[in-house]
Coordinates of C-alpha atoms in Angstrom, one line a residue:
F1 CA -0.2 0.0 -0.2
A2 CA 2.8 2.8 0.7
S3 CA 4.7 1.7 -2.5
V4 CA 1.5 2.5 -4.5
V5 CA 0.7 6.0 -2.3
L6 CA 4.3 6.9 -3.2
F7 CA 4.1 5.8 -6.9
I8 CA 0.8 8.0 -8.1
V9 CA 2.2 11.2 -5.2
G10 CA 6.0 10.9 -7.5
T11 CA 3.9 10.3 -10.4
M12 CA 1.5 12.6 -9.9
A13 CA 4.3 15.1 -9.1
S14 CA 6.3 14.6 -12.1
L15 CA 3.8 14.6 -14.0
A16 CA 2.6 18.2 -12.7
T17 CA 6.8 19.3 -13.3
V18 CA 6.6 18.0 -17.3
L19 CA 3.2 20.0 -17.8
G20 CA 4.7 23.5 -16.2
F21 CA 6.3 24.2 -19.0
F22 CA 3.3 23.7 -21.1
G23 CA 1.3 26.6 -20.1
A24 CA 0.7 29.0 -23.4
T25 CA -1.7 25.3 -24.3
W26 CA -3.5 25.9 -21.4
W27 CA -4.4 27.8 -18.5
G28 CA -4.6 25.0 -16.2
W29 CA -1.2 23.7 -16.7
D30 CA 0.6 27.0 -16.3
R31 CA -1.0 27.1 -12.8
L32 CA 0.9 24.0 -12.1
A33 CA 4.3 25.9 -13.1
D34 CA 3.8 27.9 -10.3
W35 CA 4.4 25.1 -7.5
R36 CA 8.2 24.7 -8.9
F37 CA 8.9 24.3 -4.9
P38 CA 6.8 22.4 -3.6
L39 CA 6.9 19.8 -5.8
L40 CA 10.8 20.0 -5.7
L41 CA 10.2 18.7 -1.7
V42 CA 7.7 16.2 -2.7
L43 CA 10.0 14.8 -5.3
V44 CA 12.5 14.7 -3.0
V45 CA 10.8 13.3 0.0
T46 CA 8.8 10.7 -2.7
S47 CA 12.4 9.7 -4.3
I48 CA 14.5 9.1 -1.0
V49 CA 12.0 7.0 0.4
Y50 CA 10.9 5.1 -2.4
G51 CA 14.6 4.4 -3.9
F52 CA 15.4 3.2 -0.4
G53 CA 12.0 1.1 0.3
F54 CA 11.2 -0.1 -3.5
R55 CA 12.5 0.5 -6.6
R56 CA 15.4 2.7 -7.3
A57 CA 14.8 3.2 -10.7
V58 CA 11.8 4.6 -10.3
S59 CA 12.5 7.0 -7.7
A60 CA 16.0 7.4 -10.5
V61 CA 12.4 9.0 -12.6
F62 CA 11.3 11.2 -9.4
L63 CA 14.6 12.8 -8.9
L64 CA 15.0 13.6 -11.9
A65 CA 12.1 15.9 -11.7
A66 CA 13.3 17.4 -8.6
I67 CA 16.4 18.1 -10.3
V68 CA 14.1 19.9 -12.9
N69 CA 12.9 21.8 -10.4
A70 CA 15.6 22.7 -9.1
I71 CA 17.8 24.1 -12.1
L72 CA 14.3 26.5 -12.7
L73 CA 14.6 27.3 -8.5
A74 CA 18.2 28.0 -9.1
P75 CA 18.8 31.6 -10.0
L76 CA 16.6 32.6 -6.9
W77 CA 20.0 32.2 -5.3
L78 CA 23.0 32.6 -7.5
S79 CA 21.6 35.8 -9.5
T80 CA 22.5 39.0 -8.2
Q81 CA 21.4 42.2 -8.8
A82 CA 23.5 45.1 -9.9
E83 CA 25.4 46.6 -7.6
P84 CA 24.3 50.6 -6.4
E85 CA 25.7 53.9 -8.1
S86 CA 25.2 55.5 -4.4
S87 CA 22.4 55.7 -1.3
D88 CA 20.4 56.7 -2.9
R89 CA 17.4 54.7 -2.7
L90 CA 13.1 54.6 -3.0
R91 CA 11.7 52.2 -0.4
V92 CA 8.7 50.8 -2.3
V93 CA 5.9 48.7 -0.7
S94 CA 3.6 47.4 -3.0
F95 CA 1.0 45.3 -1.6
D96 CA -2.7 43.7 -2.4
T97 CA -5.2 44.3 1.2
S98 CA -7.9 42.6 -0.8
G99 CA -10.0 40.8 2.8
S100 CA -8.1 43.8 5.2
G101 CA -10.8 44.4 6.3
D102 CA -10.3 46.4 10.4
H103 CA -6.8 45.9 9.8
R104 CA -5.6 48.9 7.5
R105 CA -4.4 50.2 11.8
D106 CA -1.8 47.5 11.0
I107 CA -0.6 48.2 7.6
A108 CA -0.5 51.6 7.7
T109 CA 2.1 51.0 11.5
W110 CA 4.0 48.9 8.8
I111 CA 4.5 50.3 6.7
H112 CA 6.0 53.2 8.9
R113 CA 7.9 51.3 10.9
V114 CA 10.1 50.4 7.3
E115 CA 10.3 53.2 6.4
A116 CA 8.4 52.7 3.3
D117 CA 8.6 55.8 1.2
V118 CA 5.5 55.4 -1.4
A119 CA 3.4 52.4 -0.9
L120 CA 1.5 50.8 -3.3
L121 CA -2.2 49.3 -1.6
Y122 CA -4.9 47.4 -4.4
R123 CA -7.9 46.1 -3.2
T124 CA -8.0 48.3 -0.7
T125 CA -11.3 50.0 1.1
G126 CA -12.0 51.6 4.3
D127 CA -11.5 55.5 5.5
W128 CA -7.6 55.6 4.8
A129 CA -7.5 59.7 5.5
D130 CA -9.3 59.3 8.8
T131 CA -6.6 56.1 9.7
L132 CA -3.5 57.5 8.6
A133 CA -4.8 60.4 11.6
T134 CA -5.6 58.0 14.2
V135 CA -1.7 56.1 14.1
G136 CA -0.4 58.8 13.5
V137 CA 2.1 58.3 11.1
P138 CA 3.9 61.2 8.5
Y139 CA 2.4 60.1 5.3
R140 CA 0.2 61.2 2.4
I141 CA -2.8 60.4 0.2
V142 CA -1.7 60.4 -3.4
P143 CA -5.1 61.2 -5.8
A144 CA -3.7 58.7 -8.3
A145 CA -6.3 57.4 -10.9
V146 CA -7.0 53.8 -11.4
G147 CA -7.6 51.9 -14.4
S148 CA -10.6 50.9 -15.4
E149 CA -9.2 47.4 -15.1
A150 CA -8.8 47.6 -11.6
L151 CA -9.8 45.1 -9.2
G152 CA -11.6 47.7 -6.7
Q153 CA -10.2 50.9 -5.3
S154 CA -5.9 51.6 -5.0
L155 CA -4.1 54.1 -2.9
V156 CA -0.5 55.5 -2.8
L157 CA 0.6 56.4 0.1
V158 CA 3.4 58.9 0.0
R159 CA 5.8 59.5 3.4
G160 CA 7.3 62.9 4.0
D161 CA 8.9 65.5 1.4
I162 CA 9.7 62.3 -1.3
T163 CA 7.8 63.9 -5.1
V164 CA 4.7 62.0 -6.5
T165 CA 3.4 62.9 -9.6
P166 CA 0.8 61.1 -10.3
L167 CA 0.3 59.8 -14.5
S168 CA -3.0 58.3 -16.5
P169 CA -2.8 54.4 -15.9
V170 CA -1.0 52.4 -17.8
P171 CA -3.2 50.4 -20.0
G172 CA -3.9 47.6 -18.0
S173 CA -2.3 48.9 -15.3
D174 CA -4.3 49.9 -11.9
L175 CA -2.1 53.5 -11.6
T176 CA 0.8 54.7 -13.0
L177 CA 3.2 57.6 -10.6
L178 CA 6.5 59.3 -11.7
V179 CA 8.3 59.2 -8.1
G180 CA 12.0 61.5 -7.8
L181 CA 14.8 59.5 -6.9
G182 CA 17.6 62.2 -6.9
D183 CA 17.9 63.6 -10.4
T184 CA 16.6 60.3 -11.3
Q185 CA 12.4 60.5 -12.0
I186 CA 10.9 56.4 -11.8
R187 CA 8.1 55.3 -13.6
L188 CA 6.1 52.9 -11.3
V189 CA 3.8 51.1 -12.4
G190 CA 1.7 49.0 -9.7
L191 CA -1.0 46.4 -10.9
A192 CA -3.4 43.7 -8.9
V193 CA -4.8 40.9 -11.2
Q194 CA -7.1 37.6 -10.3
N195 CA -6.3 34.4 -10.9
P196 CA -8.2 32.7 -13.4
D197 CA -10.9 30.1 -13.7
S198 CA -11.7 30.0 -17.2
T199 CA -9.7 30.6 -20.7
L200 CA -11.6 33.8 -20.8
E201 CA -10.3 35.5 -17.6
A202 CA -6.9 33.8 -18.6
D203 CA -7.2 35.2 -22.3
Q204 CA -7.6 38.6 -20.4
R205 CA -5.3 38.3 -17.8
I206 CA -2.5 38.3 -20.9
A207 CA -4.4 40.8 -22.5
R208 CA -3.1 42.8 -19.8
F209 CA 0.3 41.8 -19.3
T210 CA 0.8 42.7 -23.6
S211 CA -0.6 45.8 -23.2
I212 CA 1.5 46.8 -20.1
N213 CA 4.8 45.3 -21.0
A214 CA 3.8 47.4 -24.4
A215 CA 4.4 50.6 -22.6
V216 CA 6.9 49.8 -20.0
V217 CA 10.1 48.6 -22.7
E218 CA 9.4 51.6 -24.4
S219 CA 9.1 53.7 -21.4
A220 CA 12.2 56.9 -21.5
E221 CA 12.4 56.8 -17.8
P222 CA 14.1 53.8 -15.5
V223 CA 10.1 52.4 -15.7
V224 CA 9.5 49.3 -11.8
V225 CA 6.2 47.1 -12.5
A226 CA 4.9 45.7 -9.1
G227 CA 1.8 44.1 -7.7
N228 CA 0.1 41.0 -7.1
L229 CA 0.0 39.2 -11.1
E230 CA -1.4 36.2 -9.1
T231 CA 1.3 34.0 -10.8
S232 CA 5.3 32.7 -10.4
R233 CA 8.8 33.4 -12.1
W234 CA 8.0 29.9 -13.7
S235 CA 4.9 30.5 -16.0
H236 CA 4.3 31.4 -19.6
V237 CA 1.7 34.1 -18.2
F238 CA 5.0 35.3 -16.5
D239 CA 6.9 35.4 -19.7
V240 CA 4.3 38.2 -21.2
I241 CA 4.7 40.7 -18.7
A242 CA 8.2 40.2 -17.9
D243 CA 9.7 40.5 -21.3
G244 CA 12.6 42.3 -21.2
L245 CA 12.3 43.7 -17.8
D246 CA 15.0 42.4 -14.7
N247 CA 14.0 40.7 -12.0
S248 CA 13.8 41.5 -7.9
E249 CA 13.6 38.5 -7.4
D250 CA 17.2 37.2 -8.0
G251 CA 19.3 36.5 -5.3
F252 CA 17.1 37.0 -2.7
G253 CA 16.3 33.3 -2.6
Y254 CA 12.5 31.9 -1.8
T255 CA 10.5 34.3 -0.6
A256 CA 6.0 32.9 -0.1
T257 CA 4.3 35.8 -0.5
W258 CA 0.2 33.9 -0.6
P259 CA -0.6 33.1 1.4
G260 CA -0.5 35.7 4.1
T261 CA 0.5 33.7 7.4
D262 CA 3.9 33.5 8.4
P263 CA 4.5 31.0 10.5
P264 CA 8.3 31.7 12.9
L265 CA 11.3 30.6 10.1
I266 CA 8.8 28.9 7.9
G267 CA 7.0 31.6 7.1
D268 CA 9.0 32.7 3.8
Y269 CA 8.7 29.3 2.2
M270 CA 4.9 28.3 2.9
G271 CA 3.5 29.1 -0.3
L272 CA 4.2 30.8 -3.9
P273 CA 6.1 34.1 -4.6
L274 CA 3.1 35.6 -7.1
D275 CA 3.6 39.1 -5.7
H276 CA 6.7 40.9 -7.6
A277 CA 9.2 44.0 -9.2
L278 CA 9.7 44.3 -12.2
Y279 CA 12.6 46.4 -13.7
R280 CA 14.4 48.1 -16.4
G281 CA 16.7 51.6 -16.8
D282 CA 19.7 52.8 -14.5
V283 CA 18.2 51.8 -11.4
T284 CA 19.1 48.1 -9.5
V285 CA 17.2 46.4 -6.5
P286 CA 19.8 46.8 -4.0
S287 CA 17.0 45.1 -0.8
R288 CA 14.3 42.8 -1.5
R289 CA 12.1 40.8 1.7
V290 CA 8.5 39.6 2.4
G291 CA 6.8 42.0 5.0
P292 CA 4.9 39.2 7.8
D293 CA 1.0 38.5 8.1
L294 CA -0.9 41.5 8.2
G295 CA -4.5 40.0 7.6
P296 CA -4.5 39.6 3.7
A297 CA -5.0 37.1 1.8
H298 CA -1.2 38.2 0.3
R299 CA 2.2 39.9 2.5
P300 CA 3.6 42.4 1.8
L301 CA 6.3 42.8 -0.9
L302 CA 8.5 45.1 0.2
F303 CA 11.7 46.7 -2.1
D304 CA 14.6 50.0 -2.8
I305 CA 15.3 50.5 -5.9
S306 CA 18.9 52.5 -6.5
P307 CA 20.8 53.9 -9.0
A308 CA 22.6 51.3 -11.5
A309 CA 26.7 51.3 -11.3
E310 CA 27.4 51.8 -14.9

């Protein structure tokens, strides 16, 4: 019985590993690509147990599938970001706050504690002006135009004397801003999407990602695309929006943003990395991490933007 169970688990995980490469064919297979890290863990354990207790030839197949996932995961630790030119930095929070309910005070307090300069809050609710006044944090609300495809209210919180100019949203995005970093103007493009449940919804997300990518690759200023993409770097749909952009994940390891639960020690590894910050131009990301469980379904993404050394 144990042999049969292990064989089924290993076979299904191996099959999911392969089908994840065919996400362009069907959106359901594309979602399997998001599970590369959990698949790696399952396949390693299954391969070891099955190899010692049953058939080594079959366990070798499971191990090979595990190696495939490991190779895809490797850039998270082995790649690096460009060196910053100076100590100048813009600290950004990107946070899909859907489901936050009455956690606005906790969110505002955390944003202040990490000294964020700009906070992009998607799918948020409630009176944030009252929240900021009650908590007493030095942030102001910038009235940015919200894109027609945004899923609910989006909000921009700005710290101190940071210069922010709201722009017309890039097609497909929730909001677009021009933010000053020293002598550099950076275009921030934010969005939050939902996971598709049908071919129509999957095609709509691809259309949004295609529009955003087409706009940002032509940007005269350095540009950062940040938000909840509801997919991982290993999927086909991620390649659509990330084409020609650098990935802030490189070199910072595996950091899950969904679900919002954050158990001690294993919080960064318990879930999927669905929130991202992509960029292009003469900038780099010298610091990046995922915040704690603050109530919403996702955890916040915190990253610094600095001018890149030539």
